[in-house]
Amino acid sequence: MAVPPSAPQPRASFHLRRHTPCPQCSWGMEEKAAASAGCREPPGPPRAAAVAYFGISVDPDDILPGALRLIQELRPRWKPEQVRTKRFTDGITNKLVACYVEEDMQDCVLVRVYGERTELLVDRENEVRNFQLLRAHGCAPRLYCTFQNGLCYEYMQGVALGPEHIREPRLFSLSADVPKVEVLEQELAWLKEHLSQLESPVVFCHNDLLCKNIIYDSIKGHVRFIDYEYAGYNYQAFDIGNHFNEFAGVNEVDYCLYPARETQLQWLRYYLQAQKGMAVTPREVERLYVQVNKFALASHFFWALWALIQNQYSTIHFDFLRYAVIRFNQYFKVKPQVSALEMPK
């Protein structure tokens, strides 16, 4: 049950200081601008940018009142009576409480109170500097403020691991399965060179024809497509190749379900006949078959990169990194066979 916060104490900005700064610029948030102006930072590790400091001391034996005073400063729009709290008891150095309003904890402030006399062992100024440096490189949550005996920072969604988790190979070796940037650049250049020779026509494409985006009306006997966020002009063979890849599924991917050659030829014959309004030759169908299967490689490549970006920023509960690895693996598995396909004479 939340305790109404007391009146906040005066606050001030707290700056981590180091050597005398360049007289023409202030290192911190303006580092890039100063660098472009020709100023150089004094030697030594980079200084962290300013972080808000509140002159509040939180009682480690009764954290909630002090924590809520900090929340009043950091989240003034939150009504005190609506603030929920959750204590974390795993730590053995500091005390930690989460403060939030919404059940999903998407916006959540962690209040960490330093353990008694831990400053004898820990350089707290250096801790804040490290915190901000890691945050600047995307390796740490946001640091909201410091106070007399602690700090407040962003809650990171996820599960705190236990001994039973860290033994799982997927946790300590999966990222190694993602190709290096140099390899991806080489593959992208190869795709551009290889696929540009296929002369696949550019048409208006859906670009995301997974099963759930296709609606079948059994009464009217027709098919309609939904979700057009990726729709746009693209190569015809990409849209079809992407659709064939989606036969494998998303949550439980199984490329044994990728359509066999005969199924593809039947599908492509119907497609071309509907497009042209007349019968088509086996050569036309075979030509589209080659184009489609080659562009299916581009589909793997595209969605693997998409998954890597989603893994970095999405809040949806889905193992995007695993999905990226699956798509990259399939790309490299089928590439030798598919690249050897030749267009019919």
PDB file of N, CA and C in Angstrom, residues 179 208 210 238 241-246 248-250 253 255 258 295-307 320-334:
ATOM      1  N   PRO A 179      25.677 -13.482 -38.125  1.00  0.00           N
ATOM      2  CA  PRO A 179      26.859 -13.157 -38.945  1.00  0.00           C
ATOM      3  C   PRO A 179      27.437 -11.786 -38.598  1.00  0.00           C
ATOM      4  N   ASP A 208       4.362  -8.767 -46.720  1.00  0.00           N
ATOM      5  CA  ASP A 208       4.308  -9.426 -45.409  1.00  0.00           C
ATOM      6  C   ASP A 208       3.179 -10.462 -45.391  1.00  0.00           C
ATOM      7  N   LEU A 210       2.312 -13.345 -44.406  1.00  0.00           N
ATOM      8  CA  LEU A 210       2.268 -14.505 -43.525  1.00  0.00           C
ATOM      9  C   LEU A 210       0.820 -14.969 -43.415  1.00  0.00           C
ATOM     10  N   PHE A 238       9.835 -11.151 -55.067  1.00  0.00           N
ATOM     11  CA  PHE A 238      10.066 -11.037 -53.627  1.00  0.00           C
ATOM     12  C   PHE A 238       8.786 -11.337 -52.860  1.00  0.00           C
ATOM     13  N   GLY A 241       8.110 -15.085 -53.099  1.00  0.00           N
ATOM     14  CA  GLY A 241       9.116 -15.832 -52.339  1.00  0.00           C
ATOM     15  C   GLY A 241       8.949 -15.641 -50.850  1.00  0.00           C
ATOM     16  N   ASN A 242       8.620 -14.428 -50.427  1.00  0.00           N
ATOM     17  CA  ASN A 242       8.372 -14.150 -49.021  1.00  0.00           C
ATOM     18  C   ASN A 242       7.162 -14.946 -48.515  1.00  0.00           C
ATOM     19  N   HIS A 243       6.116 -15.006 -49.353  1.00  0.00           N
ATOM     20  CA  HIS A 243       4.925 -15.777 -48.984  1.00  0.00           C
ATOM     21  C   HIS A 243       5.265 -17.255 -48.820  1.00  0.00           C
ATOM     22  N   PHE A 244       6.059 -17.805 -49.711  1.00  0.00           N
ATOM     23  CA  PHE A 244       6.446 -19.209 -49.596  1.00  0.00           C
ATOM     24  C   PHE A 244       7.265 -19.455 -48.318  1.00  0.00           C
ATOM     25  N   ASN A 245       8.121 -18.503 -47.973  1.00  0.00           N
ATOM     26  CA  ASN A 245       8.877 -18.640 -46.726  1.00  0.00           C
ATOM     27  C   ASN A 245       7.955 -18.695 -45.511  1.00  0.00           C
ATOM     28  N   GLU A 246       6.855 -17.949 -45.582  1.00  0.00           N
ATOM     29  CA  GLU A 246       5.931 -17.900 -44.457  1.00  0.00           C
ATOM     30  C   GLU A 246       5.163 -19.213 -44.260  1.00  0.00           C
ATOM     31  N   ALA A 248       6.482 -21.725 -43.431  1.00  0.00           N
ATOM     32  CA  ALA A 248       7.210 -22.352 -42.321  1.00  0.00           C
ATOM     33  C   ALA A 248       6.713 -21.904 -40.955  1.00  0.00           C
ATOM     34  N   GLY A 249       5.902 -20.832 -40.906  1.00  0.00           N
ATOM     35  CA  GLY A 249       5.408 -20.340 -39.628  1.00  0.00           C
ATOM     36  C   GLY A 249       6.332 -19.296 -39.024  1.00  0.00           C
ATOM     37  N   VAL A 250       5.893 -18.745 -37.887  1.00  0.00           N
ATOM     38  CA  VAL A 250       6.638 -17.692 -37.205  1.00  0.00           C
ATOM     39  C   VAL A 250       7.047 -18.111 -35.799  1.00  0.00           C
ATOM     40  N   VAL A 253       9.025 -22.216 -36.161  1.00  0.00           N
ATOM     41  CA  VAL A 253       9.448 -22.213 -37.561  1.00  0.00           C
ATOM     42  C   VAL A 253       9.926 -23.597 -37.982  1.00  0.00           C
ATOM     43  N   TYR A 255      11.045 -25.245 -41.663  1.00  0.00           N
ATOM     44  CA  TYR A 255      11.207 -25.074 -43.097  1.00  0.00           C
ATOM     45  C   TYR A 255      10.986 -26.365 -43.887  1.00  0.00           C
ATOM     46  N   TYR A 258       8.160 -25.549 -46.161  1.00  0.00           N
ATOM     47  CA  TYR A 258       8.351 -24.734 -47.365  1.00  0.00           C
ATOM     48  C   TYR A 258       7.820 -25.524 -48.556  1.00  0.00           C
ATOM     49  N   PHE A 295      14.603 -14.853 -54.950  1.00  0.00           N
ATOM     50  CA  PHE A 295      14.193 -13.717 -54.134  1.00  0.00           C
ATOM     51  C   PHE A 295      13.778 -14.149 -52.726  1.00  0.00           C
ATOM     52  N   ALA A 296      13.476 -15.418 -52.538  1.00  0.00           N
ATOM     53  CA  ALA A 296      13.200 -15.909 -51.187  1.00  0.00           C
ATOM     54  C   ALA A 296      14.423 -15.738 -50.292  1.00  0.00           C
ATOM     55  N   LEU A 297      15.613 -15.752 -50.897  1.00  0.00           N
ATOM     56  CA  LEU A 297      16.826 -15.474 -50.131  1.00  0.00           C
ATOM     57  C   LEU A 297      16.797 -14.048 -49.588  1.00  0.00           C
ATOM     58  N   ALA A 298      16.365 -13.105 -50.424  1.00  0.00           N
ATOM     59  CA  ALA A 298      16.275 -11.713 -49.979  1.00  0.00           C
ATOM     60  C   ALA A 298      15.269 -11.571 -48.856  1.00  0.00           C
ATOM     61  N   SER A 299      14.213 -12.374 -48.897  1.00  0.00           N
ATOM     62  CA  SER A 299      13.211 -12.359 -47.828  1.00  0.00           C
ATOM     63  C   SER A 299      13.826 -12.801 -46.507  1.00  0.00           C
ATOM     64  N   HIS A 300      14.598 -13.880 -46.535  1.00  0.00           N
ATOM     65  CA  HIS A 300      15.284 -14.336 -45.316  1.00  0.00           C
ATOM     66  C   HIS A 300      16.190 -13.231 -44.771  1.00  0.00           C
ATOM     67  N   PHE A 301      16.945 -12.630 -45.675  1.00  0.00           N
ATOM     68  CA  PHE A 301      17.904 -11.604 -45.274  1.00  0.00           C
ATOM     69  C   PHE A 301      17.186 -10.405 -44.658  1.00  0.00           C
ATOM     70  N   PHE A 302      16.122  -9.968 -45.302  1.00  0.00           N
ATOM     71  CA  PHE A 302      15.382  -8.803 -44.820  1.00  0.00           C
ATOM     72  C   PHE A 302      14.790  -9.040 -43.437  1.00  0.00           C
ATOM     73  N   TRP A 303      14.098 -10.147 -43.249  1.00  0.00           N
ATOM     74  CA  TRP A 303      13.423 -10.378 -41.972  1.00  0.00           C
ATOM     75  C   TRP A 303      14.409 -10.723 -40.861  1.00  0.00           C
ATOM     76  N   ALA A 304      15.567 -11.249 -41.216  1.00  0.00           N
ATOM     77  CA  ALA A 304      16.602 -11.471 -40.195  1.00  0.00           C
ATOM     78  C   ALA A 304      17.107 -10.137 -39.661  1.00  0.00           C
ATOM     79  N   LEU A 305      17.361  -9.182 -40.564  1.00  0.00           N
ATOM     80  CA  LEU A 305      17.782  -7.854 -40.131  1.00  0.00           C
ATOM     81  C   LEU A 305      16.669  -7.165 -39.343  1.00  0.00           C
ATOM     82  N   TRP A 306      15.450  -7.317 -39.812  1.00  0.00           N
ATOM     83  CA  TRP A 306      14.295  -6.760 -39.094  1.00  0.00           C
ATOM     84  C   TRP A 306      14.249  -7.288 -37.668  1.00  0.00           C
ATOM     85  N   ALA A 307      14.473  -8.589 -37.509  1.00  0.00           N
ATOM     86  CA  ALA A 307      14.419  -9.197 -36.180  1.00  0.00           C
ATOM     87  C   ALA A 307      15.523  -8.674 -35.270  1.00  0.00           C
ATOM     88  N   PHE A 320      13.143 -12.367 -30.628  1.00  0.00           N
ATOM     89  CA  PHE A 320      13.547 -11.853 -31.933  1.00  0.00           C
ATOM     90  C   PHE A 320      14.946 -12.309 -32.324  1.00  0.00           C
ATOM     91  N   LEU A 321      15.850 -12.407 -31.356  1.00  0.00           N
ATOM     92  CA  LEU A 321      17.213 -12.821 -31.674  1.00  0.00           C
ATOM     93  C   LEU A 321      17.227 -14.254 -32.199  1.00  0.00           C
ATOM     94  N   ARG A 322      16.469 -15.104 -31.561  1.00  0.00           N
ATOM     95  CA  ARG A 322      16.367 -16.491 -32.027  1.00  0.00           C
ATOM     96  C   ARG A 322      15.796 -16.549 -33.438  1.00  0.00           C
ATOM     97  N   TYR A 323      14.786 -15.719 -33.701  1.00  0.00           N
ATOM     98  CA  TYR A 323      14.171 -15.706 -35.025  1.00  0.00           C
ATOM     99  C   TYR A 323      15.166 -15.212 -36.078  1.00  0.00           C
ATOM    100  N   ALA A 324      15.962 -14.207 -35.732  1.00  0.00           N
ATOM    101  CA  ALA A 324      16.978 -13.712 -36.662  1.00  0.00           C
ATOM    102  C   ALA A 324      17.970 -14.809 -37.018  1.00  0.00           C
ATOM    103  N   VAL A 325      18.398 -15.553 -36.018  1.00  0.00           N
ATOM    104  CA  VAL A 325      19.354 -16.638 -36.252  1.00  0.00           C
ATOM    105  C   VAL A 325      18.747 -17.707 -37.149  1.00  0.00           C
ATOM    106  N   ILE A 326      17.474 -18.026 -36.926  1.00  0.00           N
ATOM    107  CA  ILE A 326      16.790 -19.027 -37.752  1.00  0.00           C
ATOM    108  C   ILE A 326      16.762 -18.590 -39.214  1.00  0.00           C
ATOM    109  N   ARG A 327      16.426 -17.302 -39.442  1.00  0.00           N
ATOM    110  CA  ARG A 327      16.349 -16.816 -40.825  1.00  0.00           C
ATOM    111  C   ARG A 327      17.724 -16.764 -41.479  1.00  0.00           C
ATOM    112  N   PHE A 328      18.743 -16.335 -40.748  1.00  0.00           N
ATOM    113  CA  PHE A 328      20.096 -16.333 -41.305  1.00  0.00           C
ATOM    114  C   PHE A 328      20.557 -17.764 -41.625  1.00  0.00           C
ATOM    115  N   ASN A 329      20.282 -18.687 -40.714  1.00  0.00           N
ATOM    116  CA  ASN A 329      20.688 -20.077 -40.935  1.00  0.00           C
ATOM    117  C   ASN A 329      20.044 -20.653 -42.190  1.00  0.00           C
ATOM    118  N   GLN A 330      18.754 -20.367 -42.374  1.00  0.00           N
ATOM    119  CA  GLN A 330      18.070 -20.874 -43.561  1.00  0.00           C
ATOM    120  C   GLN A 330      18.605 -20.221 -44.826  1.00  0.00           C
ATOM    121  N   TYR A 331      18.928 -18.953 -44.739  1.00  0.00           N
ATOM    122  CA  TYR A 331      19.516 -18.247 -45.885  1.00  0.00           C
ATOM    123  C   TYR A 331      20.787 -18.950 -46.358  1.00  0.00           C
ATOM    124  N   PHE A 332      21.712 -19.182 -45.421  1.00  0.00           N
ATOM    125  CA  PHE A 332      22.975 -19.796 -45.797  1.00  0.00           C
ATOM    126  C   PHE A 332      22.821 -21.273 -46.162  1.00  0.00           C
ATOM    127  N   LYS A 333      21.801 -21.914 -45.636  1.00  0.00           N
ATOM    128  CA  LYS A 333      21.573 -23.333 -45.948  1.00  0.00           C
ATOM    129  C   LYS A 333      21.111 -23.522 -47.388  1.00  0.00           C
ATOM    130  N   VAL A 334      20.178 -22.695 -47.839  1.00  0.00           N
ATOM    131  CA  VAL A 334      19.606 -22.880 -49.176  1.00  0.00           C
ATOM    132  C   VAL A 334      20.323 -22.085 -50.252  1.00  0.00           C
TER     133      VAL A 334
END
